[in-house]
Amino acid sequence: MDVNAAVAALAAIAGVCTGVIAMLAFRWSERDQARPTRTSLHTDAVLPPGVDTVLSVLRSSAVVLDESDSVVKASSAAYALGLVRGGKLAVEPMLHMARDTRRDGEIRQVELDLPRRGTGRGEALAVSARVAPLGSRLVLLLVEDLTEARRIEAVRRDFVANVSHELKTPTGALSLLSEAVMDASDDPEAVTRFAGRMQIEATRLTNLVQELIDLSRVQNDDPLEDSESVRVDELVDEAIDRSRQPASNKQITMAAGGTADLRLWGNRGQLAAALGNLVENAVNYSPARTRVGIAARRVSATGGDLIEIAVTDQGIGISEKDRERVFERFYRVDPARSRATGGTGLGLAIVKHVAASHGGEVTVWSSEGQGSTFTLRLPEAGAARDRTSTGPDEDDRSLYTPDTDTDASAELDPPTVIPSPEVLP
C-alpha cells in the first residue's frame, strides 16, 4: 500500500515537471517567432511603410543602405548589373556618394562607366546613379542603365554625320563643275566634258537620296501589312535586268539557276530591292570577264521551310575584319572603289533590314581574291503566311524586329551553289 502511494506520488511529480517544461518550451518558441529576423528587420522594421512596394515596381536598379553601408534592400536588376555583391555595394564611387549623402542629406547624381560583368572585351556599362536620403538613417541609390540610349544616340549622330558628308561631296562637285562650265563657255569640248561630270555627280546624288528614302521606308514600314505571294524567279529576273547594262559593259556573265516555282510571302518591292542590291554589288565589285551566279533553293528549318537565295561573285573578296561591318550604314570595304562605282554604302544596310523585317536573315561568306557569296534566307510563302495570320510566337518575335546595329553573321563554309544554271545574255 505504501509502495503504491509512493509510485503514484512520483508519477504525479513527473507529470508536473513535464508540464512545466512543455510550457517553458512553448513560451520560448513564441518569443523566438516574435523576434525579428534579419530579413524582416531589413524589409519590414527598417524600411518606411510602402517603400518596399514602390522599389519593386521601379524600372531603375534600387539599393537601400543602412548606417553601416550594408545593403538593406536591393532589386534584382541591381544584382544583375553587379552593383551588389556579398551584401555590400560593390561600386566604390557610388559608396562614397552614399556616405556623403548620409552625412549632409544632399541629393547627388553622377554618370559612370562600369565594367560589364562576364565579358572580356573591355566593354563599359554606362549608368546614371542618383543618391538620396531615405528617412533619418537610410540612403536610397537609384541606378539607370544608359548603355542602349548612348548606343542609339551614337548611331544617330554617326548617321547624321555620314549623311552630311555624303551629300556634301556631290553637291560640292556640282558647284565646282558649274563654275568650270561658266569659265569654259568659249570651249565647247571642255563644256561637254564638265557637263558629263555634272551628270555623274547628279546621278550619284539622286541615288543617295533615293537609298536614304528606301532605308527609312524599310525601317518604318511593316512589310507584312502589304504582303503577297512573290515568285522567286521573278525577283531574280528583275535583279538581273537591273544590272544587265553594267554587267554587259564589263563583259560579266550573269547566270541564274536552282529550284523552280519557289515563293516568298512579303512586300514585293522591298524583296526586289534587297535582291537587286546584292546582284548590283556583285557586278560592281567583280573584275571584267568574270561570272555572277544567282541560285535559289528550299532548305528545311525548325518552324517551316526557308527559301535560300545565294548571290556569288568572283570579285576582290572581303577581309575577315570587314565582313563584320559590311551591313553597317555607309560602311565601305574600299571607299575609293565605291566612289568609282557610284556606291553609297547603304545597299547592304537595306538588305539587312528587309531580311529582318520579313523574318529572315542575310549572311556572307567571302575569301579575299576569290569572291563572295551573300545569302538571303527567308520563310517560304506558306510558313510566312501562317505566321502573319496567327501572329509571331514568343520565340519568333525577335525575327520581326529589325536589328539596326548588330553585326551580320558569317558562314564558316562556302554555301553550295546549285549546278547547271541557265546562262542569260
XYZ file of C-alpha atoms in Angstrom:
425
model
C 0.000 0.000 0.000
C 2.792 2.346 0.961
C 4.681 1.297 -2.181
C 1.702 2.094 -4.415
C 1.304 5.512 -2.820
C 4.977 6.272 -3.374
C 4.769 5.310 -7.057
C 1.677 7.437 -7.532
C 3.400 10.406 -5.893
C 6.452 10.035 -8.122
C 4.231 9.832 -11.237
C 2.406 12.986 -10.195
C 5.672 14.828 -9.657
C 6.972 13.681 -13.089
C 3.786 14.837 -14.778
C 4.032 18.272 -13.179
C 7.672 18.623 -14.270
C 6.815 17.579 -17.842
C 4.015 20.151 -17.980
C 6.281 22.905 -16.680
C 8.969 22.040 -19.235
C 6.426 21.987 -22.111
C 5.015 25.357 -21.049
C 8.508 26.899 -20.891
C 9.361 25.497 -24.342
C 6.131 26.910 -25.766
C 6.827 30.361 -24.339
C 10.404 30.228 -25.639
C 9.143 29.315 -29.140
C 6.659 32.180 -29.120
C 9.409 34.621 -28.150
C 11.654 33.328 -30.972
C 8.861 33.760 -33.521
C 8.196 37.295 -32.317
C 11.894 38.195 -32.558
C 12.548 39.939 -35.942
C 14.789 38.074 -38.349
C 17.489 39.797 -40.371
C 15.273 39.811 -43.479
C 12.213 41.127 -41.689
C 14.310 43.693 -39.872
C 15.599 44.983 -43.173
C 12.400 44.972 -45.164
C 9.663 45.487 -42.570
C 11.069 47.110 -39.457
C 13.731 49.308 -41.102
C 12.189 50.407 -44.388
C 9.438 53.028 -44.093
C 5.945 51.712 -44.892
C 5.269 51.364 -48.629
C 8.879 51.852 -49.729
C 9.423 48.165 -50.404
C 6.418 48.096 -52.737
C 7.494 51.241 -54.567
C 11.032 49.946 -55.120
C 9.731 46.665 -56.528
C 7.943 48.433 -59.416
C 10.718 50.866 -60.369
C 12.477 50.289 -63.690
C 15.717 51.603 -62.231
C 18.023 49.426 -60.174
C 17.405 50.242 -56.499
C 19.651 49.740 -53.482
C 18.945 50.809 -49.874
C 21.918 51.138 -47.491
C 21.913 51.441 -43.694
C 24.311 53.304 -41.369
C 26.992 50.619 -41.715
C 26.804 50.607 -45.559
C 25.139 47.200 -45.500
C 22.524 46.508 -48.162
C 19.058 46.548 -46.597
C 17.157 46.117 -49.861
C 18.294 45.585 -53.459
C 16.284 44.922 -56.590
C 17.049 42.028 -58.900
C 18.243 44.496 -61.545
C 20.884 45.765 -59.103
C 22.241 42.238 -58.725
C 22.134 41.736 -62.497
C 24.220 44.869 -63.062
C 26.747 43.704 -60.474
C 26.078 46.611 -58.094
C 25.611 44.357 -55.035
C 27.931 41.520 -54.035
C 28.050 39.748 -50.699
C 25.526 42.090 -49.108
C 27.664 45.156 -49.898
C 27.607 47.848 -52.564
C 30.390 46.820 -54.962
C 30.869 50.159 -56.791
C 33.247 52.360 -54.841
C 32.212 55.768 -56.340
C 28.565 55.051 -55.515
C 29.524 54.034 -51.988
C 31.337 57.344 -51.472
C 28.280 59.212 -52.773
C 26.043 57.334 -50.320
C 28.297 58.208 -47.388
C 28.392 61.891 -48.356
C 24.607 61.975 -48.719
C 24.138 60.281 -45.332
C 26.392 62.894 -43.780
C 24.891 66.112 -45.239
C 21.493 64.964 -46.598
C 22.093 66.334 -50.108
C 20.879 64.532 -53.237
C 23.701 63.645 -55.621
C 23.758 62.390 -59.191
C 26.610 61.256 -61.430
C 27.152 59.296 -64.654
C 29.667 56.457 -64.557
C 31.144 53.849 -66.893
C 31.279 50.450 -65.206
C 32.994 47.281 -66.453
C 30.481 44.848 -67.902
C 30.236 41.566 -65.980
C 31.020 38.322 -67.749
C 32.797 39.804 -70.782
C 36.465 40.089 -71.505
C 36.130 42.600 -74.299
C 36.507 45.679 -72.115
C 33.022 46.950 -72.878
C 31.762 49.628 -70.494
C 28.303 49.842 -68.968
C 27.072 53.438 -68.930
C 24.884 54.218 -65.899
C 23.392 57.225 -64.175
C 23.451 56.981 -60.357
C 21.273 59.129 -58.082
C 21.610 59.019 -54.263
C 19.055 60.484 -51.836
C 18.383 60.170 -48.077
C 15.577 57.813 -47.092
C 14.390 58.672 -43.605
C 16.921 59.536 -40.918
C 19.277 56.553 -41.218
C 18.896 55.033 -44.676
C 20.188 56.043 -48.096
C 18.471 55.198 -51.402
C 20.531 54.599 -54.555
C 18.797 54.523 -57.952
C 20.836 53.439 -60.977
C 19.635 53.810 -64.566
C 21.278 51.860 -67.395
C 22.128 54.329 -70.185
C 24.100 51.940 -72.385
C 21.415 51.383 -75.010
C 20.414 55.047 -75.074
C 24.028 56.071 -75.625
C 24.445 53.495 -78.372
C 21.343 54.720 -80.183
C 22.495 58.316 -79.819
C 25.920 57.416 -81.219
C 24.307 55.637 -84.169
C 22.070 58.637 -84.827
C 24.998 61.035 -84.568
C 27.155 58.954 -86.903
C 24.279 58.633 -89.331
C 23.749 62.399 -89.491
C 27.483 62.986 -89.896
C 27.736 60.394 -92.670
C 24.682 61.735 -94.490
C 26.073 65.269 -94.289
C 29.413 64.119 -95.678
C 27.874 62.041 -98.445
C 25.572 64.879 -99.515
C 28.346 67.454 -99.346
C 30.608 65.556 -101.765
C 28.360 65.536 -104.863
C 26.850 68.952 -104.159
C 30.319 70.457 -103.781
C 31.420 68.775 -107.001
C 28.370 70.138 -108.820
C 29.162 73.642 -107.601
C 32.775 73.446 -108.795
C 31.807 71.899 -112.122
C 29.207 74.589 -112.766
C 31.876 77.253 -112.215
C 34.177 75.378 -114.578
C 31.446 75.310 -117.237
C 30.965 79.061 -116.918
C 34.713 79.714 -117.211
C 34.973 77.418 -120.236
C 31.990 78.845 -122.080
C 34.150 79.518 -125.169
C 35.494 75.932 -125.224
C 32.742 73.527 -126.385
C 34.879 70.456 -125.753
C 35.544 71.445 -122.125
C 31.876 72.290 -121.604
C 30.892 68.846 -122.861
C 33.426 67.165 -120.547
C 32.350 69.141 -117.484
C 28.670 68.590 -118.280
C 29.301 64.847 -118.377
C 30.930 65.017 -114.957
C 27.965 67.001 -113.659
C 25.601 64.273 -114.845
C 27.635 61.664 -112.977
C 27.568 63.660 -109.736
C 23.857 64.424 -110.153
C 23.151 60.706 -110.612
C 25.182 59.871 -107.511
C 23.244 62.483 -105.531
C 19.932 61.134 -106.801
C 20.895 57.559 -105.907
C 21.955 58.617 -102.418
C 18.698 60.428 -101.720
C 16.674 57.507 -103.080
C 18.529 54.966 -100.936
C 18.052 57.146 -97.871
C 14.328 57.146 -98.624
C 14.369 53.372 -99.156
C 16.242 52.773 -95.895
C 13.816 54.964 -93.970
C 10.874 53.152 -95.536
C 12.068 49.634 -94.730
C 12.836 50.686 -91.145
C 9.444 52.257 -90.502
C 7.038 50.227 -92.622
C 5.617 46.841 -91.741
C 6.102 44.717 -94.880
C 3.542 42.169 -93.709
C 0.735 44.741 -93.873
C 1.035 44.875 -97.679
C 2.265 41.346 -98.312
C 1.619 38.978 -101.174
C 2.925 35.749 -102.613
C 6.021 36.553 -104.690
C 7.686 34.208 -107.151
C 11.424 33.938 -106.550
C 12.259 33.530 -110.241
C 10.519 36.837 -110.975
C 12.630 38.561 -108.317
C 15.764 37.055 -109.844
C 14.778 38.221 -113.330
C 14.173 41.763 -112.064
C 17.537 41.826 -110.281
C 19.331 40.633 -113.425
C 17.569 43.205 -115.615
C 18.564 45.938 -113.185
C 22.284 45.112 -113.547
C 22.290 43.915 -117.157
C 23.816 47.078 -118.633
C 26.777 47.470 -116.205
C 27.412 43.715 -116.462
C 27.462 43.952 -120.254
C 29.894 46.869 -120.122
C 32.324 44.743 -118.064
C 31.611 41.535 -120.034
C 30.353 39.824 -116.866
C 28.228 36.730 -117.353
C 25.149 36.515 -115.124
C 23.682 33.060 -114.514
C 20.518 32.018 -112.672
C 19.536 28.541 -111.534
C 18.200 26.410 -108.731
C 14.820 25.091 -107.703
C 11.871 26.333 -109.739
C 8.452 27.531 -108.537
C 9.635 28.883 -105.178
C 7.541 31.561 -103.497
C 8.067 34.080 -100.726
C 5.453 35.932 -98.688
C 6.127 39.631 -98.203
C 6.410 43.080 -99.724
C 7.332 42.614 -103.370
C 9.031 45.995 -103.730
C 11.258 45.505 -100.690
C 12.208 41.954 -101.649
C 13.087 43.066 -105.186
C 15.173 45.944 -103.844
C 17.099 43.658 -101.465
C 17.960 41.048 -104.096
C 18.674 43.778 -106.647
C 21.181 45.388 -104.278
C 23.011 42.081 -103.815
C 23.272 41.460 -107.564
C 24.278 45.055 -108.250
C 27.053 44.863 -105.642
C 28.278 41.574 -107.124
C 28.564 43.166 -110.577
C 30.149 46.399 -109.324
C 32.847 44.643 -107.291
C 33.681 41.958 -109.871
C 36.517 42.274 -112.384
C 35.765 42.257 -116.098
C 35.064 38.945 -117.851
C 34.028 37.105 -114.678
C 30.795 35.436 -113.605
C 27.954 36.277 -111.191
C 25.584 33.485 -110.180
C 22.158 33.604 -108.504
C 20.845 30.307 -107.114
C 17.655 29.604 -105.153
C 16.655 26.515 -103.220
C 14.419 25.298 -100.404
C 16.022 24.284 -97.105
C 14.409 22.643 -94.091
C 14.378 24.507 -90.785
C 12.609 24.437 -87.449
C 9.254 26.178 -87.783
C 8.940 25.729 -91.532
C 10.938 25.605 -94.750
C 13.137 28.502 -95.790
C 13.975 29.852 -99.225
C 17.693 30.420 -99.657
C 18.863 32.780 -102.422
C 22.640 32.926 -102.892
C 24.419 35.573 -104.977
C 28.001 34.564 -105.795
C 30.692 36.637 -107.499
C 34.351 36.241 -108.413
C 35.355 39.650 -107.143
C 38.005 41.013 -104.809
C 36.550 39.358 -101.709
C 36.116 40.788 -98.221
C 38.594 40.519 -95.371
C 37.531 38.970 -92.081
C 37.568 42.280 -90.204
C 35.438 43.948 -92.883
C 32.910 41.080 -93.003
C 31.754 42.058 -89.519
C 30.821 45.569 -90.684
C 29.665 45.324 -94.296
C 25.994 45.650 -93.275
C 26.542 48.912 -91.383
C 25.221 52.102 -92.929
C 27.756 53.927 -95.110
C 30.481 51.375 -94.408
C 32.638 50.671 -97.453
C 35.302 47.993 -97.745
C 37.133 50.074 -100.366
C 35.950 53.720 -100.308
C 37.872 54.648 -103.455
C 36.353 51.763 -105.405
C 32.887 52.580 -104.061
C 33.114 56.117 -105.353
C 34.262 54.817 -108.716
C 31.215 52.551 -108.918
C 28.828 55.149 -107.517
C 28.117 53.167 -104.345
C 26.549 54.924 -101.365
C 27.267 52.376 -98.630
C 23.548 51.891 -97.906
C 22.691 48.960 -100.164
C 23.636 46.163 -97.757
C 22.044 48.002 -94.824
C 18.774 47.972 -96.767
C 19.209 44.245 -97.477
C 19.702 43.519 -93.762
C 16.589 45.442 -92.730
C 14.426 43.843 -95.418
C 15.578 40.362 -94.392
C 14.945 41.034 -90.692
C 11.520 42.587 -91.248
C 10.471 39.537 -93.301
C 11.526 37.125 -90.563
C 14.792 36.057 -92.188
C 18.471 36.899 -92.297
C 21.339 37.684 -94.643
C 24.798 36.156 -94.250
C 28.075 36.491 -96.086
C 30.902 34.122 -96.949
C 33.989 35.573 -98.567
C 37.604 34.842 -99.340
C 39.990 37.570 -100.420
C 40.937 37.228 -104.069
C 38.345 34.513 -104.718
C 34.991 36.249 -104.336
C 31.984 36.457 -102.040
C 28.600 34.823 -101.545
C 25.733 36.725 -99.966
C 22.825 34.515 -98.919
C 19.269 35.607 -98.197
C 17.249 33.176 -96.083
C 13.536 33.958 -95.882
C 10.467 31.941 -94.823
C 8.640 30.182 -97.664
C 5.261 31.604 -98.601
C 3.177 29.046 -96.670
C 5.081 29.315 -93.377
C 5.330 33.090 -93.575
C 1.612 33.458 -94.343
C 0.735 31.269 -91.361
C 2.851 33.456 -89.102
C 1.148 36.561 -90.471
C -2.344 35.213 -89.773
C -1.622 33.863 -86.310
C 0.989 36.365 -85.190
C 4.564 35.567 -84.195
C 5.203 33.188 -81.342
C 7.172 34.359 -78.349
C 10.252 32.515 -79.620
C 9.957 34.026 -83.100
C 9.065 37.572 -82.137
C 12.643 38.801 -82.374
C 12.685 37.860 -86.056
C 10.084 40.509 -86.793
C 12.063 43.320 -85.145
C 14.761 44.800 -87.393
C 18.084 44.853 -85.648
C 19.681 48.133 -86.747
C 23.167 47.729 -85.455
C 24.042 44.122 -84.783
C 26.776 42.556 -86.826
C 25.795 40.061 -89.521
C 26.920 36.501 -89.064
C 29.376 34.939 -91.486
C 29.185 31.360 -92.685
C 32.124 29.128 -91.886
C 31.975 27.255 -95.181
C 31.041 28.497 -98.650
C 27.413 27.735 -99.499
C 26.615 25.170 -102.104
C 25.748 26.767 -105.452
C 23.184 24.762 -107.374
C 24.708 23.471 -110.627
C 23.526 23.738 -114.228
C 22.463 27.393 -114.213
C 20.806 28.935 -117.207
C 23.199 31.490 -118.685
C 21.447 34.713 -119.542
C 22.676 37.085 -122.237
